[in-house]
CSV table of C-alpha atoms in Angstrom, one decimal:
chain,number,residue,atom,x,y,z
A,5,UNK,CA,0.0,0.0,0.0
A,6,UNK,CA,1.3,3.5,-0.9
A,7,UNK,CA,1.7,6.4,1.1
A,8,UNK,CA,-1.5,8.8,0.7
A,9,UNK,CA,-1.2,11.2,-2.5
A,10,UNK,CA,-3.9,12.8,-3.3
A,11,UNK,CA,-5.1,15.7,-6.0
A,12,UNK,CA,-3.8,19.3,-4.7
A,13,UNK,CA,-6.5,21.2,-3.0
A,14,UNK,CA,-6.1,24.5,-1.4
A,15,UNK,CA,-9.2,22.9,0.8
A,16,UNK,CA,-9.2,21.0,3.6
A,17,UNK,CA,-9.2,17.3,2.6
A,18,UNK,CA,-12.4,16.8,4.7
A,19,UNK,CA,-14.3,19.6,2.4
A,20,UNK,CA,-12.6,18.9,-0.8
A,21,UNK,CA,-13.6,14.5,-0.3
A,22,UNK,CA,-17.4,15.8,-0.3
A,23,UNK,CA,-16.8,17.6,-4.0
A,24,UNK,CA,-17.6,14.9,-6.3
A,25,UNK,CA,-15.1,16.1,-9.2
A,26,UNK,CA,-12.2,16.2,-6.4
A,27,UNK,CA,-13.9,12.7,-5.1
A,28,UNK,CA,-13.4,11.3,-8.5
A,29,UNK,CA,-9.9,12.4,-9.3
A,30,UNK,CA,-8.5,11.0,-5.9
A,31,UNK,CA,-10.0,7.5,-6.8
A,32,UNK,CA,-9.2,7.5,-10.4
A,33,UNK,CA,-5.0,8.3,-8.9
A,34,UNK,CA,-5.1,6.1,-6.4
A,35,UNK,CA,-6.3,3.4,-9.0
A,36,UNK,CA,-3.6,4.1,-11.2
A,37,UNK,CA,-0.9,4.1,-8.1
A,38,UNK,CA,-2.7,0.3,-7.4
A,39,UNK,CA,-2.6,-0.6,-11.1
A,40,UNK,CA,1.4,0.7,-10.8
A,41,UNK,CA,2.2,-1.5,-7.8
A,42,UNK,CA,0.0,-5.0,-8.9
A,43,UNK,CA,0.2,-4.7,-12.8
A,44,UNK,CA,-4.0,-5.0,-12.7
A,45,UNK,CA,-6.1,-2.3,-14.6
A,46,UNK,CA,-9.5,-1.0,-13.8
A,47,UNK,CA,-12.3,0.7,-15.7
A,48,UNK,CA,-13.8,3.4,-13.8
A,49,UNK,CA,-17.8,3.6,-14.3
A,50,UNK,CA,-18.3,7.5,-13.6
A,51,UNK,CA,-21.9,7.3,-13.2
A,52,UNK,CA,-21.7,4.5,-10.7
A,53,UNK,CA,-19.2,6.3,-8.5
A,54,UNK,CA,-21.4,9.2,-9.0
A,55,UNK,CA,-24.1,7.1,-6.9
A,56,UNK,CA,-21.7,6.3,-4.6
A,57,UNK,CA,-20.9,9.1,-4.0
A,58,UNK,CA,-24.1,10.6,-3.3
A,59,UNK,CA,-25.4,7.8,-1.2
A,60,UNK,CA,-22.3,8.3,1.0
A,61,UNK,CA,-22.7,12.0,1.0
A,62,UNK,CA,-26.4,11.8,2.4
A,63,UNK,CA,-25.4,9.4,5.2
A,64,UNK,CA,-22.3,11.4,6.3
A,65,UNK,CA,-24.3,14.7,6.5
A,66,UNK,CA,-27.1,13.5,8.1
A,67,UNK,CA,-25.1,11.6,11.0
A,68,UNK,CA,-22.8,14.7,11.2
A,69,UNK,CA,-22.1,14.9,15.0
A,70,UNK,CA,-22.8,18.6,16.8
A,71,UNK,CA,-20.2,17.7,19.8
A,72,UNK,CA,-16.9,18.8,18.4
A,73,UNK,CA,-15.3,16.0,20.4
A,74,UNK,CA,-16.7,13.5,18.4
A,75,UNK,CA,-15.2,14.8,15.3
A,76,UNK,CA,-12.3,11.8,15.5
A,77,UNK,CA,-14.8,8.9,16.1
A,78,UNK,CA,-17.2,10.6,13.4
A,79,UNK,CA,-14.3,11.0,10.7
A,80,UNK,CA,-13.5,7.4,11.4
A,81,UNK,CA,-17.1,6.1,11.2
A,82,UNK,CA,-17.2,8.2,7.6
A,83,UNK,CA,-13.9,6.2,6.1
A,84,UNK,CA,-15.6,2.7,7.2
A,85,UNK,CA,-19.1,3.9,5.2
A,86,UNK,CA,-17.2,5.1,1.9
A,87,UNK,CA,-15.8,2.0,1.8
A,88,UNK,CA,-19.5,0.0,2.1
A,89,UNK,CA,-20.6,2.4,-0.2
A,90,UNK,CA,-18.0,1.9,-2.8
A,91,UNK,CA,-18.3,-1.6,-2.4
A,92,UNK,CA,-22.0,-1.6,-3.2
A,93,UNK,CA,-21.9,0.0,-6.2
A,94,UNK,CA,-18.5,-1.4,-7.2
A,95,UNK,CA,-17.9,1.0,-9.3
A,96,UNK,CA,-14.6,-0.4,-11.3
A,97,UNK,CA,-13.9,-3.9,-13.0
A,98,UNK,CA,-10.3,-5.3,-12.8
A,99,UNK,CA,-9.1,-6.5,-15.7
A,100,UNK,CA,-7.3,-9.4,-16.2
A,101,UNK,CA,-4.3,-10.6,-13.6
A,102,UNK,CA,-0.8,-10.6,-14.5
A,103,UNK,CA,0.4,-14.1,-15.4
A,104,UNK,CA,2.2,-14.4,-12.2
A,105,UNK,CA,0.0,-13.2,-10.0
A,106,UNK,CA,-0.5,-14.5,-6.4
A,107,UNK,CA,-4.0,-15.9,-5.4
A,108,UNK,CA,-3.4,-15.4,-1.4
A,109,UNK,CA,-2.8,-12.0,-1.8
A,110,UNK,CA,-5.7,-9.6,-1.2
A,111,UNK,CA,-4.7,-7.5,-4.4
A,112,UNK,CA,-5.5,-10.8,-6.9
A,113,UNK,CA,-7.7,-12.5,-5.0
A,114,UNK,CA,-10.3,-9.6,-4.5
A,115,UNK,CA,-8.4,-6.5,-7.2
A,116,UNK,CA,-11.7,-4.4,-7.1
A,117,UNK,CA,-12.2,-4.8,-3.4
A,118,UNK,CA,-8.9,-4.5,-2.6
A,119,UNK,CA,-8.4,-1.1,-4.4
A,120,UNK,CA,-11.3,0.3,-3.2
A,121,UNK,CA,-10.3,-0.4,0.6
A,122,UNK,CA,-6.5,1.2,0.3
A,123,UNK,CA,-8.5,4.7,-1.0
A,124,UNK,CA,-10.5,4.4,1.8
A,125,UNK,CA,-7.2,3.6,3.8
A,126,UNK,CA,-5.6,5.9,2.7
A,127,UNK,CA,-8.4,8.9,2.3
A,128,UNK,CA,-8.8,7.9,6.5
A,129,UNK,CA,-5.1,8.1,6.7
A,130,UNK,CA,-5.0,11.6,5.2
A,131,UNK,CA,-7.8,13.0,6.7
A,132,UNK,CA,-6.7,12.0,10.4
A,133,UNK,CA,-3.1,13.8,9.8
A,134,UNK,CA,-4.7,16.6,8.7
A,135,UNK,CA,-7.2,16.9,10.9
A,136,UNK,CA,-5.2,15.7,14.4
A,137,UNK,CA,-2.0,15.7,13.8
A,138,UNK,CA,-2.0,12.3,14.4
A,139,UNK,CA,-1.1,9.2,12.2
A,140,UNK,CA,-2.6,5.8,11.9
A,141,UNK,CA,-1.9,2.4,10.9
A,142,UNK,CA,-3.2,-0.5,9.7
A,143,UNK,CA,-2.9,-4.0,11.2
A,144,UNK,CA,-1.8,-7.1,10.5
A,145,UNK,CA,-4.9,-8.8,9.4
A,146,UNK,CA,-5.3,-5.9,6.3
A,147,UNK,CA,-2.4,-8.8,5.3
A,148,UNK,CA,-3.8,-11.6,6.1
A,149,UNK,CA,-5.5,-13.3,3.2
A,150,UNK,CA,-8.4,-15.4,5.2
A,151,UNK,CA,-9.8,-11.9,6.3
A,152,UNK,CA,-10.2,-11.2,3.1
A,153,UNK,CA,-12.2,-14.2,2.1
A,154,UNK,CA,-14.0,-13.4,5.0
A,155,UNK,CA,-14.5,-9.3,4.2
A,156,UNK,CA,-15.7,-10.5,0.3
A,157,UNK,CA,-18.3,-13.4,1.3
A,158,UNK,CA,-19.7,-10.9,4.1
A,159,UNK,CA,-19.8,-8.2,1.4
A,160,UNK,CA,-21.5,-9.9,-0.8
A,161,UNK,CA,-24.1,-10.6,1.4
A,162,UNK,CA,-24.2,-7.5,3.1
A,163,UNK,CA,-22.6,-4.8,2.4
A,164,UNK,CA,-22.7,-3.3,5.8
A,165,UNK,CA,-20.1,-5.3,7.3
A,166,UNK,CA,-17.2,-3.6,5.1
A,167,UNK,CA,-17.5,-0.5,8.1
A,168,UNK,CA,-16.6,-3.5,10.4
A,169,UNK,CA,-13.9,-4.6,8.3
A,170,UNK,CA,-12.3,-1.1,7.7
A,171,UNK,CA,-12.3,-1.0,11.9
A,172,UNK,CA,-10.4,-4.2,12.3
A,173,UNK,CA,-8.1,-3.2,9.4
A,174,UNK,CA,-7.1,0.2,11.6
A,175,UNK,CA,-7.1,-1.3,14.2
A,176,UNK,CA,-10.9,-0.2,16.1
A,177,UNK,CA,-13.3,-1.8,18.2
A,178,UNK,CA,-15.5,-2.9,14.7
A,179,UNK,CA,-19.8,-2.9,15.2
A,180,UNK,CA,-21.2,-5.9,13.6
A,181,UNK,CA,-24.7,-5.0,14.9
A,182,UNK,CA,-26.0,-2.1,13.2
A,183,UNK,CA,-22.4,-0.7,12.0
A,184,UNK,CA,-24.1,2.2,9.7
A,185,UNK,CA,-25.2,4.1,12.9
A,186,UNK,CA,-23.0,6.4,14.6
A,187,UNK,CA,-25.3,7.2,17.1
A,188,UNK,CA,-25.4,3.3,18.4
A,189,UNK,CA,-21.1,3.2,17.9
A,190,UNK,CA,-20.9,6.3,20.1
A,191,UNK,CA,-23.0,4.3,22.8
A,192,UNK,CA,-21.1,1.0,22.7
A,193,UNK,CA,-18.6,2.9,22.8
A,194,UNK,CA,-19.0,5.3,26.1
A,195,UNK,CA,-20.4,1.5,27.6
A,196,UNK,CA,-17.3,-0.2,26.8
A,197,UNK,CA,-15.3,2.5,28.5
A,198,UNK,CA,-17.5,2.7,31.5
A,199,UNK,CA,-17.2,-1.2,32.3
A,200,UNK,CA,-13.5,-1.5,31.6
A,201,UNK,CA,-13.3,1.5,34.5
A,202,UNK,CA,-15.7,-0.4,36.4
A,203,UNK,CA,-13.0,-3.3,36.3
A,204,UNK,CA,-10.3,-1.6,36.9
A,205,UNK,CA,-11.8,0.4,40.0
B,26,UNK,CA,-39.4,53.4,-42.1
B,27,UNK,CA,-38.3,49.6,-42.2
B,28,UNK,CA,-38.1,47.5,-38.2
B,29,UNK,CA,-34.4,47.5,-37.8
B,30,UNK,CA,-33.1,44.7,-35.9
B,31,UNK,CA,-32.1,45.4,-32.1
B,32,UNK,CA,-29.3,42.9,-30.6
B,33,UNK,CA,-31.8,40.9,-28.8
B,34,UNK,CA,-33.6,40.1,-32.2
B,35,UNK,CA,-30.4,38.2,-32.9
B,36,UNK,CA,-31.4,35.5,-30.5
B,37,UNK,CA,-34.2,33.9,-32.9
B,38,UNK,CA,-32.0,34.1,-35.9
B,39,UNK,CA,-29.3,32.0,-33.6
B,40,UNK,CA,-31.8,29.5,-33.1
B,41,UNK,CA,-33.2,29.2,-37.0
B,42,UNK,CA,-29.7,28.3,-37.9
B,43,UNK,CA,-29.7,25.5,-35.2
B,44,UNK,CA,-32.7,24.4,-36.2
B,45,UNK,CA,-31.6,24.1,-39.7
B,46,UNK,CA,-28.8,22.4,-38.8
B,47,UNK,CA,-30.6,19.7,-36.4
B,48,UNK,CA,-33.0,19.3,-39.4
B,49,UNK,CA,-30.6,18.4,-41.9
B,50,UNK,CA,-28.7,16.5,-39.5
B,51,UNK,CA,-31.6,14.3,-38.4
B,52,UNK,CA,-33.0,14.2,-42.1
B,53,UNK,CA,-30.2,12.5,-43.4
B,54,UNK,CA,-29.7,10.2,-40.6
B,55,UNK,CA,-33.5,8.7,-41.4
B,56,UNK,CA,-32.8,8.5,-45.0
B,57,UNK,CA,-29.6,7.0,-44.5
B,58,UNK,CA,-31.1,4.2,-42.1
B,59,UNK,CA,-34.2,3.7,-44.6
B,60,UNK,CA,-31.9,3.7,-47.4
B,61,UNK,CA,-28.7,2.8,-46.9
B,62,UNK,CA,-26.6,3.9,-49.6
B,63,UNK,CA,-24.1,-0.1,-50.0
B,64,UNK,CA,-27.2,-1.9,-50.2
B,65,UNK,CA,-28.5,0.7,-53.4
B,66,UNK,CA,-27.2,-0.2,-56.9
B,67,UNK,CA,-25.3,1.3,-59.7
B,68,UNK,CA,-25.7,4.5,-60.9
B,69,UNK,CA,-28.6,4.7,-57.9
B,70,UNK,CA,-26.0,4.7,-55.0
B,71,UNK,CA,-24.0,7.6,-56.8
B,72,UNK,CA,-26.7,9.6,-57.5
B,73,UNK,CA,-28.4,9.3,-53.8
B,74,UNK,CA,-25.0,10.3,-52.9
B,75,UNK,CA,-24.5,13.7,-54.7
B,76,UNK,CA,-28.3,14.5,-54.0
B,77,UNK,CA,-27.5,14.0,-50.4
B,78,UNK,CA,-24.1,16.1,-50.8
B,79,UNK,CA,-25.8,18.9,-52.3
B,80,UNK,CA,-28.1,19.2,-49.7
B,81,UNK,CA,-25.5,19.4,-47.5
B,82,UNK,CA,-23.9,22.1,-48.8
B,83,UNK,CA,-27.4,24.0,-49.2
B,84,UNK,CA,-27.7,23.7,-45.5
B,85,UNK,CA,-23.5,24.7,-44.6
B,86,UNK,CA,-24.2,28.1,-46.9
B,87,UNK,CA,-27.8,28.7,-45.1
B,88,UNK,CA,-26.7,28.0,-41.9
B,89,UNK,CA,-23.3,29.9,-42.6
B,90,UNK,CA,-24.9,33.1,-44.3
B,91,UNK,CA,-28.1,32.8,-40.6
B,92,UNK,CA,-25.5,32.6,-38.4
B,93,UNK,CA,-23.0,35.7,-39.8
B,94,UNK,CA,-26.2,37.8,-39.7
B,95,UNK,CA,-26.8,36.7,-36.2
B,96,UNK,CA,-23.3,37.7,-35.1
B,97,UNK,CA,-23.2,41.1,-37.1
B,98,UNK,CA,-26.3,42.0,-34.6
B,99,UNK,CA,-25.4,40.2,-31.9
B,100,UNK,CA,-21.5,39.0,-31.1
B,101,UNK,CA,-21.6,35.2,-30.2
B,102,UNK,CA,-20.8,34.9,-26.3
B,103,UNK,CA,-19.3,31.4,-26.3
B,104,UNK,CA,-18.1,31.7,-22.4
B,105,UNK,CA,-18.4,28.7,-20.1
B,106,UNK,CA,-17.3,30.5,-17.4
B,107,UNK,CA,-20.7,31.8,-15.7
B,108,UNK,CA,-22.9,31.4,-12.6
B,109,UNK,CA,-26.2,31.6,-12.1
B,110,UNK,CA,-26.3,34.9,-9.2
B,111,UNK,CA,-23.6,36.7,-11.2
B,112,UNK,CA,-25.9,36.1,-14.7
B,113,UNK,CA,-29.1,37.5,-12.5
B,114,UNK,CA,-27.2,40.6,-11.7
B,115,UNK,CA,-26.1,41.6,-15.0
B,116,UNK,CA,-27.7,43.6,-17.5
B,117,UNK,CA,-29.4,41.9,-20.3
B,118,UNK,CA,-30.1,38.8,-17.3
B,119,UNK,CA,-32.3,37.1,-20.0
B,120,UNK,CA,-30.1,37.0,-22.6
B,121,UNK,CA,-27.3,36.6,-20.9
B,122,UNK,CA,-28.5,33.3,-18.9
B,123,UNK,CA,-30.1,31.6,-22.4
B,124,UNK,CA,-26.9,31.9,-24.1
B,125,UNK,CA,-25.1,29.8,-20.9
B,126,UNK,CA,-28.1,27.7,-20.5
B,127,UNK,CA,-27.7,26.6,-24.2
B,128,UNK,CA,-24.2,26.0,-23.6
B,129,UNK,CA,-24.9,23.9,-20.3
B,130,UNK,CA,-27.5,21.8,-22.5
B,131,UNK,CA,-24.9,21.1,-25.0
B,132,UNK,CA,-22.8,19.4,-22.3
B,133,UNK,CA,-25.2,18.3,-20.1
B,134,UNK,CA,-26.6,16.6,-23.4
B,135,UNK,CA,-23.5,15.3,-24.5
B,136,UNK,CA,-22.7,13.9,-20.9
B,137,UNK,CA,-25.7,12.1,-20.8
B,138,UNK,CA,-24.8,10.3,-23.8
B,139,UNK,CA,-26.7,12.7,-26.6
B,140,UNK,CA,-24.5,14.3,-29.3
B,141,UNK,CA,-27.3,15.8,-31.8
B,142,UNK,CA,-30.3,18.1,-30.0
B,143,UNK,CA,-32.5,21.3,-30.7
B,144,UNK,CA,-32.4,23.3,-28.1
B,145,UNK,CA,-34.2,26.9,-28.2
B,146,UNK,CA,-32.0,30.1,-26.8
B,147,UNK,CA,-35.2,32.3,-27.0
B,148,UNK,CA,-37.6,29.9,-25.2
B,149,UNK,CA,-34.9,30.0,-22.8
B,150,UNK,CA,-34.3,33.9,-22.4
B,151,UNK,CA,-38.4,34.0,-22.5
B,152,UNK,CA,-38.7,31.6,-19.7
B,153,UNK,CA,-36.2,33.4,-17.3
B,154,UNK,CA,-37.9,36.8,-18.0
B,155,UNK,CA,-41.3,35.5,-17.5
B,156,UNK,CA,-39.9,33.8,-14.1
B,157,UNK,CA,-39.5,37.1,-12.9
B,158,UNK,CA,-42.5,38.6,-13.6
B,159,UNK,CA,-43.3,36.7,-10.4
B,160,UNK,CA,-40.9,38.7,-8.2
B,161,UNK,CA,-37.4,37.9,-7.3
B,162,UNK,CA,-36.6,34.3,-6.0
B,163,UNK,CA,-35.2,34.5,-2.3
B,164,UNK,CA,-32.2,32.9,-3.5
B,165,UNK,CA,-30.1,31.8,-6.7
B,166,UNK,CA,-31.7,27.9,-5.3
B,167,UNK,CA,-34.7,29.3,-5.2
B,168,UNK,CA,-34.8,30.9,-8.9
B,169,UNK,CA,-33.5,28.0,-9.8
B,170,UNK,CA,-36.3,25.5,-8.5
B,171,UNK,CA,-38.4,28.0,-10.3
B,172,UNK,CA,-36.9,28.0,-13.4
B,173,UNK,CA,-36.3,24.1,-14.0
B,174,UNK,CA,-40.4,23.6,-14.9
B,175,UNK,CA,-41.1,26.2,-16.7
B,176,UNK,CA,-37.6,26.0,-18.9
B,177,UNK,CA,-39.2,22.2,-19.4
B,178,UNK,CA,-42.9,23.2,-20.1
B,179,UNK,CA,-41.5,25.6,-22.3
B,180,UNK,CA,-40.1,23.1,-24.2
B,181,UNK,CA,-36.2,24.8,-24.3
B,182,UNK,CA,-35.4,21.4,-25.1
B,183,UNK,CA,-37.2,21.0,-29.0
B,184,UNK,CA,-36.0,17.8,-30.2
B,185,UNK,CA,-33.1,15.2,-29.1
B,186,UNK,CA,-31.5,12.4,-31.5
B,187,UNK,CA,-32.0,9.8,-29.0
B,188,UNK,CA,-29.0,6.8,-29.5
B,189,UNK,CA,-30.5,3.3,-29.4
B,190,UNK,CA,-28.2,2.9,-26.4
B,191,UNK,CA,-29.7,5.6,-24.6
B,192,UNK,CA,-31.7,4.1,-21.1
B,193,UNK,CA,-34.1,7.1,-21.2
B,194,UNK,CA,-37.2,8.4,-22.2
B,195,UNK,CA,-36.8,12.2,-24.0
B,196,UNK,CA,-38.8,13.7,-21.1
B,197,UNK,CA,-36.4,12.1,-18.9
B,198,UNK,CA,-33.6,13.5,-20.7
B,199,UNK,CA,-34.9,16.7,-20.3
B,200,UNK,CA,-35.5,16.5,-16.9
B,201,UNK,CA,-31.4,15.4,-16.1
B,202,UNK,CA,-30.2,17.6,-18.7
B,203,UNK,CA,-31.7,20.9,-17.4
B,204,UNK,CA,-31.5,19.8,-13.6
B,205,UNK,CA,-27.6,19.3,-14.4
B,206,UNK,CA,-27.3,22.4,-16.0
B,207,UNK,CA,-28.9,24.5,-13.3
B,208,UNK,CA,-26.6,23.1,-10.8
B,209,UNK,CA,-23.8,23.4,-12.8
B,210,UNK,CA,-24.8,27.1,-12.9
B,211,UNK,CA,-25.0,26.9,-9.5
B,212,UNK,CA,-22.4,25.2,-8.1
B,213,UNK,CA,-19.3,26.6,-6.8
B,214,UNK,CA,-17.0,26.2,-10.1
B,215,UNK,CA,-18.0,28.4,-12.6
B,216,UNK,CA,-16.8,26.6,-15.2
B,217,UNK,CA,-19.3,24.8,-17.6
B,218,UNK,CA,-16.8,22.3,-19.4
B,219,UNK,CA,-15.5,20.9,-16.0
B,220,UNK,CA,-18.7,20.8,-14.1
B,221,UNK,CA,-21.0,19.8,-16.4
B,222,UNK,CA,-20.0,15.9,-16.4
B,223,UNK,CA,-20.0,15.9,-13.2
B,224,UNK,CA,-23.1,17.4,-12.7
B,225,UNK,CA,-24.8,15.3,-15.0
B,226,UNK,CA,-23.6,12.2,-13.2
B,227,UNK,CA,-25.2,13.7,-10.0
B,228,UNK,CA,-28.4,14.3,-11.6
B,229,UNK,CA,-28.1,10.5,-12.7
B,230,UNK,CA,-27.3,9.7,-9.6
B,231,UNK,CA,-30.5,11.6,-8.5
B,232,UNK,CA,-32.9,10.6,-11.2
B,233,UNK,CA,-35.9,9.1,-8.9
B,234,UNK,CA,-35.8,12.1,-7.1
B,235,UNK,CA,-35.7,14.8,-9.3
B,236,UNK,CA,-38.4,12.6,-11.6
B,237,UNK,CA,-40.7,12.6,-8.7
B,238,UNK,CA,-40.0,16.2,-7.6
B,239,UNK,CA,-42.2,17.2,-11.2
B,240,UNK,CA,-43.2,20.6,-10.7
B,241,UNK,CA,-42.3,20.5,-7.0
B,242,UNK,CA,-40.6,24.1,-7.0
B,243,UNK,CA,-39.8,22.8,-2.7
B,244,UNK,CA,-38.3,19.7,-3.3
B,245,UNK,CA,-36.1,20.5,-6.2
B,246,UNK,CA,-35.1,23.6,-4.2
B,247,UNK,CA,-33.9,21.4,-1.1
B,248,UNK,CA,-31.7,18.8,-4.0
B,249,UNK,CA,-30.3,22.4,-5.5
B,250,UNK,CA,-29.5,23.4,-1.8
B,251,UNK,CA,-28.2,20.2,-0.9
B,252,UNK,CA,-25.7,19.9,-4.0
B,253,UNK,CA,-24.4,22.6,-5.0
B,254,UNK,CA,-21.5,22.7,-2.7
B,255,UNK,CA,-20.4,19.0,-3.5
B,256,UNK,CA,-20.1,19.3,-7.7
């Protein structure tokens, strides 16, 4: 996975992500930057992303957070629903693999899947350092290939889990219950604190 | 003494030469699919040919000799840089706004996957000044909201070569076309050529919505309020 490069903006990453021309140029370079490092191309649907897009949009504004010290959890919560949304709409087609290419590696076993969950990697990534000052990572099981036949039959089924997904892959406490509402994630949330200081009282 | 032409008068001439165009254009489209000139034999082929040649060229010198006289009253403003509050505060408003809503039609059009269309720059310039007649709109969303019907019951959009491909109905098209446009115009890049595919995606994107919005001046304010900022 590549460092985060993204389109200049004189915006802030978090206003210029909701712009669907600057939206659309960040994906279509970090496709290229996958198709660089794995040797597998993609076609780009523009009117499917579009959909994306908007569906994402709408969910993000409308679960938009009023306590400023939510702003962290919220831009997190955001990453992990770009992602389902991409993946719902899948809006690129790899083409074919290179002859050589490695089955138990997320990148050819899953190239659409894959590519669309280093942008939202990365977009996270990018967003947090700009927004905190603070950098992130992503764990070991983002590498580890039975995840990812786990993340793609889940997917398939319901595209909801890939929010759960993105948590485990950066390393949060994922929601497999209702993992579209940030409302409920902020509750389970301030529980789980409250009964790990209950334990350690 | 004989009517002289004022600059607006240049507007209809504009159109005539369109029109002429799109005519010709769709004319020998049909002829070519109902007679296609391979399957036609010797010396029939050739002489469908040159009849079809010379009516091309009747239409290039028409349509050349409508559209000098248009400029001569009237210089062509082929801008794409343009949005919708500065074109409401500018004299000539109606004029000014038909000429960059024929423009956004042309991509919106062409986005949407439609190369050949008729689309009226005085039906247009009518529309916005009849839109006013009602008093101001509250906002550039709200003109906007206002505008969209009556630029479609007004039929800006005349006529459309629809491709076979095409998954739309032509009062669907209209609808996407003119809702992309508006937003375009709306939307904080002034720039036609760059917005205008994305825009048109959006509106895509949007179609259910902005099909069941109709004549709902409300609900296609609150879609031109909630997109604008995210073109």
């Amino acid at each position: 996975m590549s460092d985060h490069h993204f389109p200049q903006t004189t915006e802030p990453l978090r206003v210029a992500i909701r712009r669907l021309r600057w939206f659309r140029t960040a994906f279509a370079q970090q496709l290229a930057e996958v198709t660089a490092e794995t040797g597998v191309r993609f076609t780009l649907d523009d009117r499917k992303l579009a959909a994306a897009f908007v569906q994402w949009l709408r969910h993000v504004e409308a679960q938009k957070p009023g306590d400023r010290t939510q702003r962290r959890a919220y831009f997190d919560f955001a990453s992990g629903l770009m992602l389902r949304d991409l993946l719902r709409d899948l809006p690129i087609t790899a083409g074919p693999l290179p002859l050589d290419a490695d089955l138990s590696r997320a990148e050819y076993y899953w190239p659409e899947g894959f590519a669309c969950t280093v942008f939202c990697l990365n977009m996270h990534a990018a967003v947090v350092e700009q927004e905190f000052d603070a950098s992130t990572t992503t764990t070991p099981k983002f590498f580890d290939i039975r995840h990812w036949w786990s993340f793609r039959e889940n997917v398939t089924e319901d595209a909801n889990t890939a929010i759960g997904f993105f948590d485990v892959f950066v390393g949060l406490e994922p929601e497999w219950q209702i993992p579209d509402s940030f409302r409920l994630r902020l509750d389970r949330a301030l529980i789980a604190k409250k009964n790990a200081e209950r334990l350690s009282a | 003494m004989p009517h002289r032409p004022t600059a607006s008068d240049a507007t209809p001439l504009k159109d005539a030469a369109r029109g002429l165009r799109f005519a010709f254009d769709k004319g020998r489209a049909t002829l070519k699919q109902a007679l296609p000139l391979s399957l036609l034999p010797e010396p029939l082929a050739k002489a469908a040919g040159s009849a079809l040649a010379g009516m091309d060229q009747i239409t290039n010198a028409a349509e050349r000799q409508t559209r000098a006289l248009a400029r001569s009253l009237l210089p062509e403003d082929t801008s794409t840089t343009t949005s919708l509050d500065d074109l409401t505060n500018a004299a000539g408003a109606e004029h000014r706004f038909a000429a960059a809503f024929y423009r956004g039609m042309q991509f919106s059009l062409r986005a949407l996957g439609v190369d050949t269309a008729l689309i009226s720059e005085t039906t247009a310039s009518a529309t916005y000044a009849q839109s006013l007649q009602h008093g101001t709109a509250a906002s550039d969303t709200a003109l906007a909201a206002r505008l969209m019907p009556a630029l479609i019951a007004a039929g800006t959009l005349r006529d459309a070569t629809l491709p076979a491909t095409l998954d739309m109905t032509f009062a669907e098209l209209t609808r996407l076309a003119t809702f992309a446009t508006l937003l375009a115009l709306l939307s904080d890049d002034h720039d036609l050529t760059v917005t205008l595919p994305a825009c048109a995606n959006m509106a895509l994107a949007l179609r259910s919505e902005i099909a069941a919005a109709q004549n709902d001046e409300a609900a296609l304010h609150r879609l031109f309020d909630e997109f604008r900022h995210h073109v």
